[in-house]
mmCIF file of C-alpha atoms and ligand atoms in Angstrom:
data_model
loop_
_atom_site.group_PDB
_atom_site.id
_atom_site.type_symbol
_atom_site.label_atom_id
_atom_site.label_comp_id
_atom_site.label_asym_id
_atom_site.label_seq_id
_atom_site.Cartn_x
_atom_site.Cartn_y
_atom_site.Cartn_z
ATOM 1 C CA UNK M 284 153.660 109.623 111.651
ATOM 2 C CA UNK M 285 151.789 109.628 114.868
ATOM 3 C CA UNK M 286 152.145 112.555 116.899
ATOM 4 C CA UNK M 287 150.148 113.655 119.945
ATOM 5 C CA UNK M 288 149.204 116.686 119.994
ATOM 6 C CA UNK M 289 149.804 116.832 124.128
ATOM 7 C CA UNK M 290 153.232 116.169 123.786
ATOM 8 C CA UNK M 291 155.767 119.208 124.716
ATOM 9 C CA UNK M 292 152.700 121.218 126.156
ATOM 10 C CA UNK M 293 152.970 120.209 129.904
ATOM 11 C CA UNK M 294 156.278 119.362 131.285
ATOM 12 C CA UNK M 295 157.376 115.554 131.800
ATOM 13 C CA UNK M 296 157.944 116.683 135.325
ATOM 14 C CA UNK M 297 155.227 117.978 136.600
ATOM 15 C CA UNK M 298 151.978 115.031 137.861
ATOM 16 C CA UNK M 299 148.753 116.120 137.848
ATOM 17 C CA UNK M 300 146.984 114.902 141.549
ATOM 18 C CA UNK M 301 144.315 114.239 142.756
ATOM 19 C CA UNK M 302 141.784 113.201 146.322
ATOM 20 C CA UNK M 303 143.281 110.186 146.765
ATOM 21 C CA UNK M 304 140.535 106.918 145.888
ATOM 22 C CA UNK M 305 139.866 103.994 148.105
ATOM 23 C CA UNK M 306 140.110 101.300 146.018
ATOM 24 C CA UNK M 307 136.334 100.498 146.033
ATOM 25 C CA UNK M 308 136.296 104.511 143.945
ATOM 26 C CA UNK M 309 138.755 103.903 141.909
ATOM 27 C CA UNK M 310 137.919 100.614 139.785
ATOM 28 C CA UNK M 311 133.860 101.890 140.134
ATOM 29 C CA UNK M 312 136.147 104.832 138.243
ATOM 30 C CA UNK M 313 137.178 102.547 136.166
ATOM 31 C CA UNK M 314 134.631 100.691 135.117
ATOM 32 C CA UNK M 315 131.994 103.988 134.537
ATOM 33 C CA UNK M 316 134.893 104.950 131.957
ATOM 34 C CA UNK M 317 135.660 100.865 130.328
ATOM 35 C CA UNK M 318 131.436 100.676 129.667
ATOM 36 C CA UNK M 319 131.535 105.018 128.054
ATOM 37 C CA UNK M 320 134.502 103.932 126.139
ATOM 38 C CA UNK M 321 131.946 100.814 124.751
ATOM 39 C CA UNK M 322 128.621 103.066 124.489
ATOM 40 C CA UNK M 323 130.765 106.079 122.392
ATOM 41 C CA UNK M 324 132.473 102.827 120.114
ATOM 42 C CA UNK M 325 128.552 102.103 119.389
ATOM 43 C CA UNK M 326 128.279 105.351 118.588
ATOM 44 C CA UNK M 327 130.605 105.558 116.002
ATOM 45 C CA UNK M 328 130.038 102.365 115.274
ATOM 46 C CA UNK M 329 126.012 103.438 114.273
ATOM 47 C CA UNK M 330 124.247 106.148 113.736
ATOM 48 C CA UNK M 331 121.527 106.472 116.470
ATOM 49 C CA UNK M 332 118.828 107.031 113.158
ATOM 50 C CA UNK M 333 115.320 108.093 114.686
ATOM 51 C CA UNK M 334 112.704 105.408 114.340
ATOM 52 C CA UNK M 335 110.868 105.566 110.856
ATOM 53 C CA UNK M 336 107.376 107.104 111.884
ATOM 54 C CA UNK M 337 104.713 107.212 109.761
ATOM 55 C CA UNK M 338 104.387 111.262 110.728
ATOM 56 C CA UNK M 339 108.479 112.393 109.656
ATOM 57 C CA UNK M 340 108.367 110.103 106.957
ATOM 58 C CA UNK M 341 105.369 110.213 104.950
ATOM 59 C CA UNK M 342 106.685 113.967 103.661
ATOM 60 C CA UNK M 343 104.389 114.607 100.970
ATOM 61 C CA UNK M 344 101.681 111.905 101.445
ATOM 62 C CA UNK M 345 100.996 114.722 104.287
ATOM 63 C CA UNK M 346 101.531 117.755 102.346
ATOM 64 C CA UNK M 347 99.402 117.095 99.795
ATOM 65 C CA UNK M 348 96.539 116.239 101.987
ATOM 66 C CA UNK M 349 97.045 118.600 105.035
ATOM 67 C CA UNK M 350 96.475 121.482 103.434
ATOM 68 C CA UNK M 351 93.268 120.601 102.580
ATOM 69 C CA UNK M 352 92.679 119.494 105.476
ATOM 70 C CA UNK M 353 93.623 122.782 106.747
ATOM 71 C CA UNK M 354 90.984 124.776 104.317
ATOM 72 C CA UNK M 355 88.508 122.232 105.732
ATOM 73 C CA UNK M 356 88.605 123.059 109.765
ATOM 74 C CA UNK M 357 89.344 127.123 108.566
ATOM 75 C CA UNK M 358 85.195 126.949 107.233
ATOM 76 C CA UNK M 359 82.730 127.840 109.718
ATOM 77 C CA UNK M 360 80.269 125.031 108.720
ATOM 78 C CA UNK M 361 79.725 122.379 106.512
ATOM 79 C CA UNK M 362 79.141 122.978 102.861
ATOM 80 C CA UNK M 363 78.633 121.846 99.566
ATOM 81 C CA UNK M 364 82.790 123.195 98.988
ATOM 82 C CA UNK M 365 83.659 121.198 101.825
ATOM 83 C CA UNK M 366 82.811 117.985 100.278
ATOM 84 C CA UNK M 367 83.778 119.109 96.981
ATOM 85 C CA UNK M 368 87.135 119.424 99.381
ATOM 86 C CA UNK M 369 87.368 116.528 101.533
ATOM 87 C CA UNK M 370 86.273 114.223 97.598
ATOM 88 C CA UNK M 371 89.288 116.257 95.628
ATOM 89 C CA UNK M 372 91.626 115.770 98.607
ATOM 90 C CA UNK M 373 91.378 111.995 98.376
ATOM 91 C CA UNK M 374 91.872 111.907 95.370
ATOM 92 C CA UNK M 375 94.800 113.711 95.033
ATOM 93 C CA UNK M 376 95.496 111.457 97.851
ATOM 94 C CA UNK M 377 95.477 108.839 95.511
ATOM 95 C CA UNK M 378 92.700 106.770 97.551
ATOM 96 C CA UNK M 379 90.930 106.940 93.638
ATOM 97 C CA UNK M 380 87.372 107.616 92.772
ATOM 98 C CA UNK M 381 85.612 104.195 93.829
ATOM 99 C CA UNK M 382 86.826 104.092 97.281
ATOM 100 C CA UNK M 383 86.770 107.530 97.790
ATOM 101 C CA UNK M 384 82.799 107.679 96.808
ATOM 102 C CA UNK M 385 82.007 104.625 99.571
ATOM 103 C CA UNK M 386 84.669 106.414 101.950
ATOM 104 C CA UNK M 387 82.370 109.286 101.924
ATOM 105 C CA UNK M 388 78.823 108.212 101.566
ATOM 106 C CA UNK M 389 79.737 106.443 104.937
ATOM 107 C CA UNK M 390 80.773 109.891 106.506
ATOM 108 C CA UNK M 391 77.747 111.739 104.886
ATOM 109 C CA UNK M 392 75.425 108.856 106.626
ATOM 110 C CA UNK M 393 77.427 109.872 110.695
ATOM 111 C CA UNK M 394 77.107 113.514 109.720
ATOM 112 C CA UNK M 395 73.658 112.934 109.923
ATOM 113 C CA UNK M 396 72.964 110.648 112.090
ATOM 114 C CA UNK M 397 75.030 112.594 115.156
ATOM 115 C CA UNK M 398 74.287 115.431 113.811
ATOM 116 C CA UNK M 399 77.701 117.193 113.411
ATOM 117 C CA UNK M 400 77.652 120.879 112.482
ATOM 118 C CA UNK M 401 81.698 122.506 112.631
ATOM 119 C CA UNK M 402 84.630 120.992 110.115
ATOM 120 C CA UNK M 403 86.040 119.844 113.494
ATOM 121 C CA UNK M 404 84.289 116.798 114.066
ATOM 122 C CA UNK M 405 83.744 116.315 110.174
ATOM 123 C CA UNK M 406 87.901 116.280 110.558
ATOM 124 C CA UNK M 407 86.737 113.358 112.780
ATOM 125 C CA UNK M 408 84.392 111.315 111.072
ATOM 126 C CA UNK M 409 86.722 111.036 108.607
ATOM 127 C CA UNK M 410 89.511 109.623 109.840
ATOM 128 C CA UNK M 411 87.429 107.654 112.464
ATOM 129 C CA UNK M 412 85.516 106.212 109.218
ATOM 130 C CA UNK M 413 89.567 105.261 107.931
ATOM 131 C CA UNK M 414 90.846 104.257 110.757
ATOM 132 C CA UNK M 415 87.726 101.377 110.741
ATOM 133 C CA UNK M 416 88.744 100.174 106.773
ATOM 134 C CA UNK M 417 92.102 100.110 107.490
ATOM 135 C CA UNK M 418 92.252 98.590 110.997
ATOM 136 C CA UNK M 419 92.992 94.899 110.818
ATOM 137 C CA UNK M 420 95.454 92.346 111.667
ATOM 138 C CA UNK M 421 99.196 92.482 110.010
ATOM 139 C CA UNK M 422 100.603 89.818 111.752
ATOM 140 C CA UNK M 423 102.524 86.655 109.741
ATOM 141 C CA UNK M 424 101.597 84.118 110.174
ATOM 142 C CA UNK M 425 103.552 81.191 111.248
ATOM 143 C CA UNK M 426 103.086 77.698 110.714
ATOM 144 C CA UNK M 427 102.641 75.128 113.689
ATOM 145 C CA UNK M 428 105.762 73.470 112.884
ATOM 146 C CA UNK M 429 108.650 74.809 110.810
ATOM 147 C CA UNK M 430 110.135 76.187 108.950
ATOM 148 C CA UNK M 431 107.534 78.504 107.429
ATOM 149 C CA UNK M 432 106.964 80.215 104.242
ATOM 150 C CA UNK M 433 107.573 82.926 102.754
ATOM 151 C CA UNK M 434 106.727 84.022 99.124
ATOM 152 C CA UNK M 435 107.514 87.635 98.104
ATOM 153 C CA UNK M 436 105.844 88.532 94.622
ATOM 154 C CA UNK M 437 105.555 91.651 92.661
ATOM 155 C CA UNK M 438 106.837 93.266 90.144
ATOM 156 C CA UNK M 439 111.071 94.534 89.284
ATOM 157 C CA UNK M 440 111.915 97.576 90.801
ATOM 158 C CA UNK M 441 109.085 97.373 93.864
ATOM 159 C CA UNK M 442 111.827 96.467 96.519
ATOM 160 C CA UNK M 443 110.855 92.749 97.021
ATOM 161 C CA UNK M 444 114.852 92.350 97.461
ATOM 162 C CA UNK M 445 115.204 95.024 100.143
ATOM 163 C CA UNK M 446 111.822 94.141 102.205
ATOM 164 C CA UNK M 447 113.481 90.438 102.371
ATOM 165 C CA UNK M 448 116.614 91.859 103.527
ATOM 166 C CA UNK M 449 114.425 94.062 106.219
ATOM 167 C CA UNK M 450 112.441 91.110 107.177
ATOM 168 C CA UNK M 451 115.013 88.617 107.177
ATOM 169 C CA UNK M 452 116.559 91.016 110.037
ATOM 170 C CA UNK M 453 113.354 91.692 112.021
ATOM 171 C CA UNK M 454 113.381 87.896 112.080
ATOM 172 C CA UNK M 455 116.686 87.546 113.538
ATOM 173 C CA UNK M 456 116.716 90.381 116.183
ATOM 174 C CA UNK M 457 113.782 88.492 117.302
ATOM 175 C CA UNK M 458 115.710 85.188 117.502
ATOM 176 C CA UNK M 459 114.217 83.067 115.185
ATOM 177 C CA UNK M 460 116.900 81.792 111.974
ATOM 178 C CA UNK M 461 116.231 82.181 108.865
ATOM 179 C CA UNK M 462 117.233 80.948 105.039
ATOM 180 C CA UNK M 463 116.273 83.065 102.231
ATOM 181 C CA UNK M 464 115.828 81.409 98.851
ATOM 182 C CA UNK M 465 117.837 83.512 96.110
ATOM 183 C CA UNK M 466 114.482 82.721 93.881
ATOM 184 C CA UNK M 467 114.330 85.898 91.154
ATOM 185 C CA UNK M 468 117.179 83.744 88.768
ATOM 186 C CA UNK M 469 116.104 86.051 85.835
ATOM 187 C CA UNK M 470 117.191 90.218 87.086
ATOM 188 C CA UNK M 471 121.497 89.937 87.036
ATOM 189 C CA UNK M 472 122.887 90.786 90.457
ATOM 190 C CA UNK M 473 119.427 90.144 92.453
ATOM 191 C CA UNK M 474 121.272 87.333 93.740
ATOM 192 C CA UNK M 475 123.797 89.013 95.311
ATOM 193 C CA UNK M 476 122.337 91.768 96.269
ATOM 194 C CA UNK M 477 120.857 89.212 98.583
ATOM 195 C CA UNK M 478 123.475 87.864 99.899
ATOM 196 C CA UNK M 479 124.691 91.225 101.271
ATOM 197 C CA UNK M 480 121.421 90.617 103.467
ATOM 198 C CA UNK M 481 121.965 87.583 104.419
ATOM 199 C CA UNK M 482 125.498 87.886 105.887
ATOM 200 C CA UNK M 483 124.347 91.263 107.111
ATOM 201 C CA UNK M 484 121.692 89.812 109.736
ATOM 202 C CA UNK M 485 123.333 86.292 109.775
ATOM 203 C CA UNK M 486 120.574 84.483 107.471
ATOM 204 C CA UNK M 487 121.698 81.665 105.012
ATOM 205 C CA UNK M 488 121.260 81.954 101.640
ATOM 206 C CA UNK M 489 119.867 79.153 99.671
ATOM 207 C CA UNK M 490 121.446 79.816 95.818
ATOM 208 C CA UNK M 491 121.229 78.890 92.143
ATOM 209 C CA UNK M 492 122.590 79.534 89.035
ATOM 210 C CA UNK M 493 121.795 82.464 86.562
ATOM 211 C CA UNK M 494 118.585 81.890 84.549
ATOM 212 C CA UNK M 495 117.628 78.704 86.895
ATOM 213 C CA UNK M 496 114.763 77.694 87.482
ATOM 214 C CA UNK M 497 113.535 79.456 90.442
ATOM 215 C CA UNK M 498 110.823 76.310 92.089
ATOM 216 C CA UNK M 499 113.566 74.391 92.865
ATOM 217 C CA UNK M 500 116.105 77.032 94.559
ATOM 218 C CA UNK M 501 113.072 77.683 96.657
ATOM 219 C CA UNK M 502 112.403 73.390 97.079
ATOM 220 C CA UNK M 503 115.910 73.818 97.782
ATOM 221 C CA UNK M 504 115.843 76.740 100.947
ATOM 222 C CA UNK M 505 113.599 74.446 102.051
ATOM 223 C CA UNK M 506 114.598 71.499 102.263
ATOM 224 C CA UNK M 507 117.770 72.752 103.498
ATOM 225 C CA UNK M 508 115.325 74.884 106.448
ATOM 226 C CA UNK M 509 113.857 71.800 107.480
ATOM 227 C CA UNK M 510 116.832 70.418 107.692
ATOM 228 C CA UNK M 511 119.361 72.441 109.292
ATOM 229 C CA UNK M 512 115.509 73.366 111.659
ATOM 230 C CA UNK M 513 115.026 76.806 110.572
ATOM 231 C CA UNK M 514 112.269 78.952 111.540
ATOM 232 C CA UNK M 515 111.717 81.117 108.468
ATOM 233 C CA UNK M 516 112.623 80.812 104.535
ATOM 234 C CA UNK M 517 112.136 84.100 102.893
ATOM 235 C CA UNK M 518 111.831 83.414 99.472
ATOM 236 C CA UNK M 519 111.849 85.550 96.525
ATOM 237 C CA UNK M 520 110.878 85.065 92.993
ATOM 238 C CA UNK M 521 111.612 86.924 89.667
ATOM 239 C CA UNK M 522 109.762 90.558 88.655
ATOM 240 C CA UNK M 523 110.043 89.640 84.530
ATOM 241 C CA UNK M 524 111.343 86.698 82.737
ATOM 242 C CA UNK M 525 113.809 86.362 80.558
ATOM 243 C CA UNK M 526 111.785 83.106 78.223
ATOM 244 C CA UNK M 527 108.355 83.573 76.996
ATOM 245 C CA UNK M 528 107.228 82.098 80.214
ATOM 246 C CA UNK M 529 104.113 83.336 81.551
ATOM 247 C CA UNK M 530 105.893 85.248 84.690
ATOM 248 C CA UNK M 531 102.303 84.454 86.334
ATOM 249 C CA UNK M 532 102.188 81.068 85.472
ATOM 250 C CA UNK M 533 105.954 81.015 87.146
ATOM 251 C CA UNK M 534 105.005 82.213 90.365
ATOM 252 C CA UNK M 535 101.473 79.365 90.533
ATOM 253 C CA UNK M 536 104.718 76.820 89.760
ATOM 254 C CA UNK M 537 106.808 78.629 92.527
ATOM 255 C CA UNK M 538 103.674 78.256 94.698
ATOM 256 C CA UNK M 539 103.191 74.170 94.136
ATOM 257 C CA UNK M 540 106.296 73.473 94.423
ATOM 258 C CA UNK M 541 106.900 75.090 97.649
ATOM 259 C CA UNK M 542 103.733 73.550 98.988
ATOM 260 C CA UNK M 543 105.134 70.223 98.377
ATOM 261 C CA UNK M 544 107.911 71.072 100.524
ATOM 262 C CA UNK M 545 109.040 70.276 103.771
ATOM 263 C CA UNK M 546 107.846 73.365 104.850
ATOM 264 C CA UNK M 547 104.484 75.390 105.519
ATOM 265 C CA UNK M 548 103.515 78.620 102.530
ATOM 266 C CA UNK M 549 101.640 80.496 105.165
ATOM 267 C CA UNK M 550 102.602 83.997 103.495
ATOM 268 C CA UNK M 551 102.851 85.349 99.334
ATOM 269 C CA UNK M 552 103.130 88.806 100.134
ATOM 270 C CA UNK M 553 102.403 91.555 97.641
ATOM 271 C CA UNK M 554 105.326 93.944 97.505
ATOM 272 C CA UNK M 555 104.233 97.132 95.519
ATOM 273 C CA UNK M 556 105.614 100.361 95.028
ATOM 274 C CA UNK M 557 103.981 103.405 96.350
ATOM 275 C CA UNK M 558 104.887 106.119 94.395
ATOM 276 C CA UNK M 559 103.641 104.434 90.986
ATOM 277 C CA UNK M 560 99.631 104.670 92.421
ATOM 278 C CA UNK M 561 96.571 103.499 90.757
ATOM 279 C CA UNK M 562 98.679 101.595 88.353
ATOM 280 C CA UNK M 563 100.078 99.210 91.047
ATOM 281 C CA UNK M 564 96.492 98.176 91.778
ATOM 282 C CA UNK M 565 96.803 96.688 88.241
ATOM 283 C CA UNK M 566 99.755 95.052 89.307
ATOM 284 C CA UNK M 567 98.042 93.944 92.417
ATOM 285 C CA UNK M 568 95.074 92.470 90.514
ATOM 286 C CA UNK M 569 97.254 90.759 88.329
ATOM 287 C CA UNK M 570 98.465 88.677 90.955
ATOM 288 C CA UNK M 571 96.116 88.474 93.003
ATOM 289 C CA UNK M 572 95.054 86.076 90.096
ATOM 290 C CA UNK M 573 97.738 83.643 90.086
ATOM 291 C CA UNK M 574 99.010 83.389 93.804
ATOM 292 C CA UNK M 575 97.200 83.335 97.084
ATOM 293 C CA UNK M 576 98.806 86.649 98.310
ATOM 294 C CA UNK M 577 98.070 86.726 102.035
ATOM 295 C CA UNK M 578 99.016 90.796 102.579
ATOM 296 C CA UNK M 579 100.915 93.407 100.191
ATOM 297 C CA UNK M 580 103.916 94.863 101.747
ATOM 298 C CA UNK M 581 104.286 98.719 99.729
ATOM 299 C CA UNK M 582 106.840 100.119 99.778
ATOM 300 C CA UNK M 583 108.353 103.893 98.913
ATOM 301 C CA UNK M 584 105.630 105.541 101.240
ATOM 302 C CA UNK M 585 108.748 107.678 101.942
ATOM 303 C CA UNK M 586 108.876 110.367 99.218
ATOM 304 C CA UNK M 587 107.074 110.926 96.926
ATOM 305 C CA UNK M 588 104.401 108.399 97.376
ATOM 306 C CA UNK M 589 100.373 110.065 97.944
ATOM 307 C CA UNK M 590 99.628 107.610 100.227
ATOM 308 C CA UNK M 591 95.840 106.979 99.924
ATOM 309 C CA UNK M 592 96.902 104.095 97.658
ATOM 310 C CA UNK M 593 96.576 101.835 100.777
ATOM 311 C CA UNK M 594 93.021 103.144 101.235
ATOM 312 C CA UNK M 595 92.672 101.549 97.310
ATOM 313 C CA UNK M 596 94.162 98.762 97.641
ATOM 314 C CA UNK M 597 91.901 97.352 100.576
ATOM 315 C CA UNK M 598 88.509 98.211 99.526
ATOM 316 C CA UNK M 599 89.365 97.425 95.899
ATOM 317 C CA UNK M 600 91.341 94.708 96.094
ATOM 318 C CA UNK M 601 90.154 93.683 100.313
ATOM 319 C CA UNK M 602 94.135 93.331 100.812
ATOM 320 C CA UNK M 603 96.049 93.727 104.388
ATOM 321 C CA UNK M 604 98.697 96.414 103.540
ATOM 322 C CA UNK M 605 100.412 94.788 106.433
ATOM 323 C CA UNK M 606 104.327 96.335 106.131
ATOM 324 C CA UNK M 607 105.233 99.554 104.687
ATOM 325 C CA UNK M 608 108.820 100.519 103.610
ATOM 326 C CA UNK M 609 109.872 103.978 105.250
ATOM 327 C CA UNK M 610 112.955 104.585 103.376
ATOM 328 C CA UNK M 611 116.384 102.242 102.645
ATOM 329 C CA UNK M 612 118.167 101.523 104.711
ATOM 330 C CA UNK M 613 117.386 98.157 107.203
ATOM 331 C CA UNK M 614 115.232 99.778 110.002
ATOM 332 C CA UNK M 615 112.641 101.498 107.542
ATOM 333 C CA UNK M 616 110.285 98.732 107.316
ATOM 334 C CA UNK M 617 107.645 98.855 109.911
ATOM 335 C CA UNK M 618 103.892 97.516 110.944
ATOM 336 C CA UNK M 619 100.980 99.035 109.460
ATOM 337 C CA UNK M 620 99.348 101.239 111.530
ATOM 338 C CA UNK M 621 96.168 101.985 110.579
ATOM 339 C CA UNK M 622 95.691 104.324 113.548
ATOM 340 C CA UNK M 623 99.248 105.803 113.067
ATOM 341 C CA UNK M 624 98.655 107.168 108.995
ATOM 342 C CA UNK M 625 95.493 108.050 109.375
ATOM 343 C CA UNK M 626 97.070 110.658 112.195
ATOM 344 C CA UNK M 627 100.331 111.333 110.164
ATOM 345 C CA UNK M 628 98.448 112.509 106.696
ATOM 346 C CA UNK M 629 95.473 114.539 109.308
ATOM 347 C CA UNK M 630 98.626 115.800 111.355
ATOM 348 C CA UNK M 631 98.668 120.184 111.237
ATOM 349 C CA UNK M 632 101.495 120.658 112.098
HETATM 350 P P1 GDP X 232 113.074 94.497 93.514
HETATM 351 O O1 GDP X 232 114.088 94.645 92.024
HETATM 352 O O2 GDP X 232 112.367 93.917 93.665
HETATM 353 O O3 GDP X 232 113.742 93.397 94.097
HETATM 354 O O4 GDP X 232 114.004 96.326 94.397
HETATM 355 P P2 GDP X 232 114.828 96.145 95.237
HETATM 356 O O5 GDP X 232 115.166 95.333 96.249
HETATM 357 O O6 GDP X 232 115.976 96.265 94.546
HETATM 358 O O7 GDP X 232 114.832 97.697 95.114
HETATM 359 C C1 GDP X 232 114.333 98.528 94.220
HETATM 360 C C2 GDP X 232 115.199 100.193 94.773
HETATM 361 O O8 GDP X 232 114.265 100.530 95.590
HETATM 362 C C3 GDP X 232 116.290 100.268 95.518
HETATM 363 O O9 GDP X 232 117.004 101.427 94.962
HETATM 364 C C4 GDP X 232 115.810 100.325 97.170
HETATM 365 O O10 GDP X 232 116.708 100.443 97.947
HETATM 366 C C5 GDP X 232 114.696 100.869 97.007
HETATM 367 N N1 GDP X 232 113.885 100.770 97.474
HETATM 368 C C6 GDP X 232 113.662 99.291 98.215
HETATM 369 N N2 GDP X 232 111.941 99.940 99.554
HETATM 370 C C7 GDP X 232 112.300 101.592 99.559
HETATM 371 C C8 GDP X 232 111.189 101.447 100.391
HETATM 372 O O11 GDP X 232 110.596 101.908 101.475
HETATM 373 N N3 GDP X 232 111.520 103.067 100.355
HETATM 374 C C9 GDP X 232 112.528 103.853 99.337
HETATM 375 N N4 GDP X 232 113.083 105.093 99.678
HETATM 376 N N5 GDP X 232 113.327 103.101 98.718
HETATM 377 C C10 GDP X 232 113.013 101.752 98.825
#
């Protein structure tokens, strides 16, 4: 039984009155109250989530880096210890020895050229060099004629399925129609997981039997998208196989079959888990040999990732990081922004 807590407090004959309102004022009040109520309901349904920013989410990466930066800034001049500390900061942050050395060589040249003598100017030069090295377009390509096909590749557990869900949400939020292809037929529950994301964002899902042929599911999804006039096909692929078929051979086949369909493959996105650091690079090398990877989605850059892997990917593989995962929920996928990323790494607050 629901009890009205106010009942019995005021005797029923008491009527609370106020100054007389004109009918127009009354109508305006009611409209305002209804609008406020609707807003309130929205708040209940959807907690207001702060926008995922590099600054807010790169916790480990920032704490690793900012200690070194603080120490360098507290020195009165630039000496060999300063350079050692810079190098150590980069290596600790997962940049990798090769890329760190290259980066610092360029900075040394700049320091000489511009006659830089203070740590503040040195740090500014390092930031500029990092930003320049990471700059580039992060746009995801679309074909002139729909559907565009974006394949997602990567080993199990890196966040492929989640990323497809997040990308699907972005696309549908911006008015594009999306078909998801459950091409990871070897991981139990991958199709269900993708189905949940598809429901959530209003995308269609094409799936097949467990253990079925991923290529044919993706081919069917492209055909279905073409028939419906859908804009983008987001295709999940296997990250590990139960059969003896080599994963890389399988992916090469997926790519060939996808290319034969009624759509155009415009992106092959390699999903890498930032917390695996330099191991991720090894995976990346294998995948780039099997398919023409067009860009990287770096997931889990929140949490324990140290961030420098972004440089390693760019300088060792020449591939752009296009998207970054900063958390598990739908809105935690952002375009990679070199300036924002570098500023966040060095931020001392
Ligand atoms: P898949 O095997 O590659 O399809 O990986 P899943 O999409 O199933 O993701 C594996 C786990 O990583 C799940 O628990 C995800 O919620 C989590 N995950 C994915 N992306 C991110 C991210 O950007 N940040 C964090 N913290 N977790 C993520």
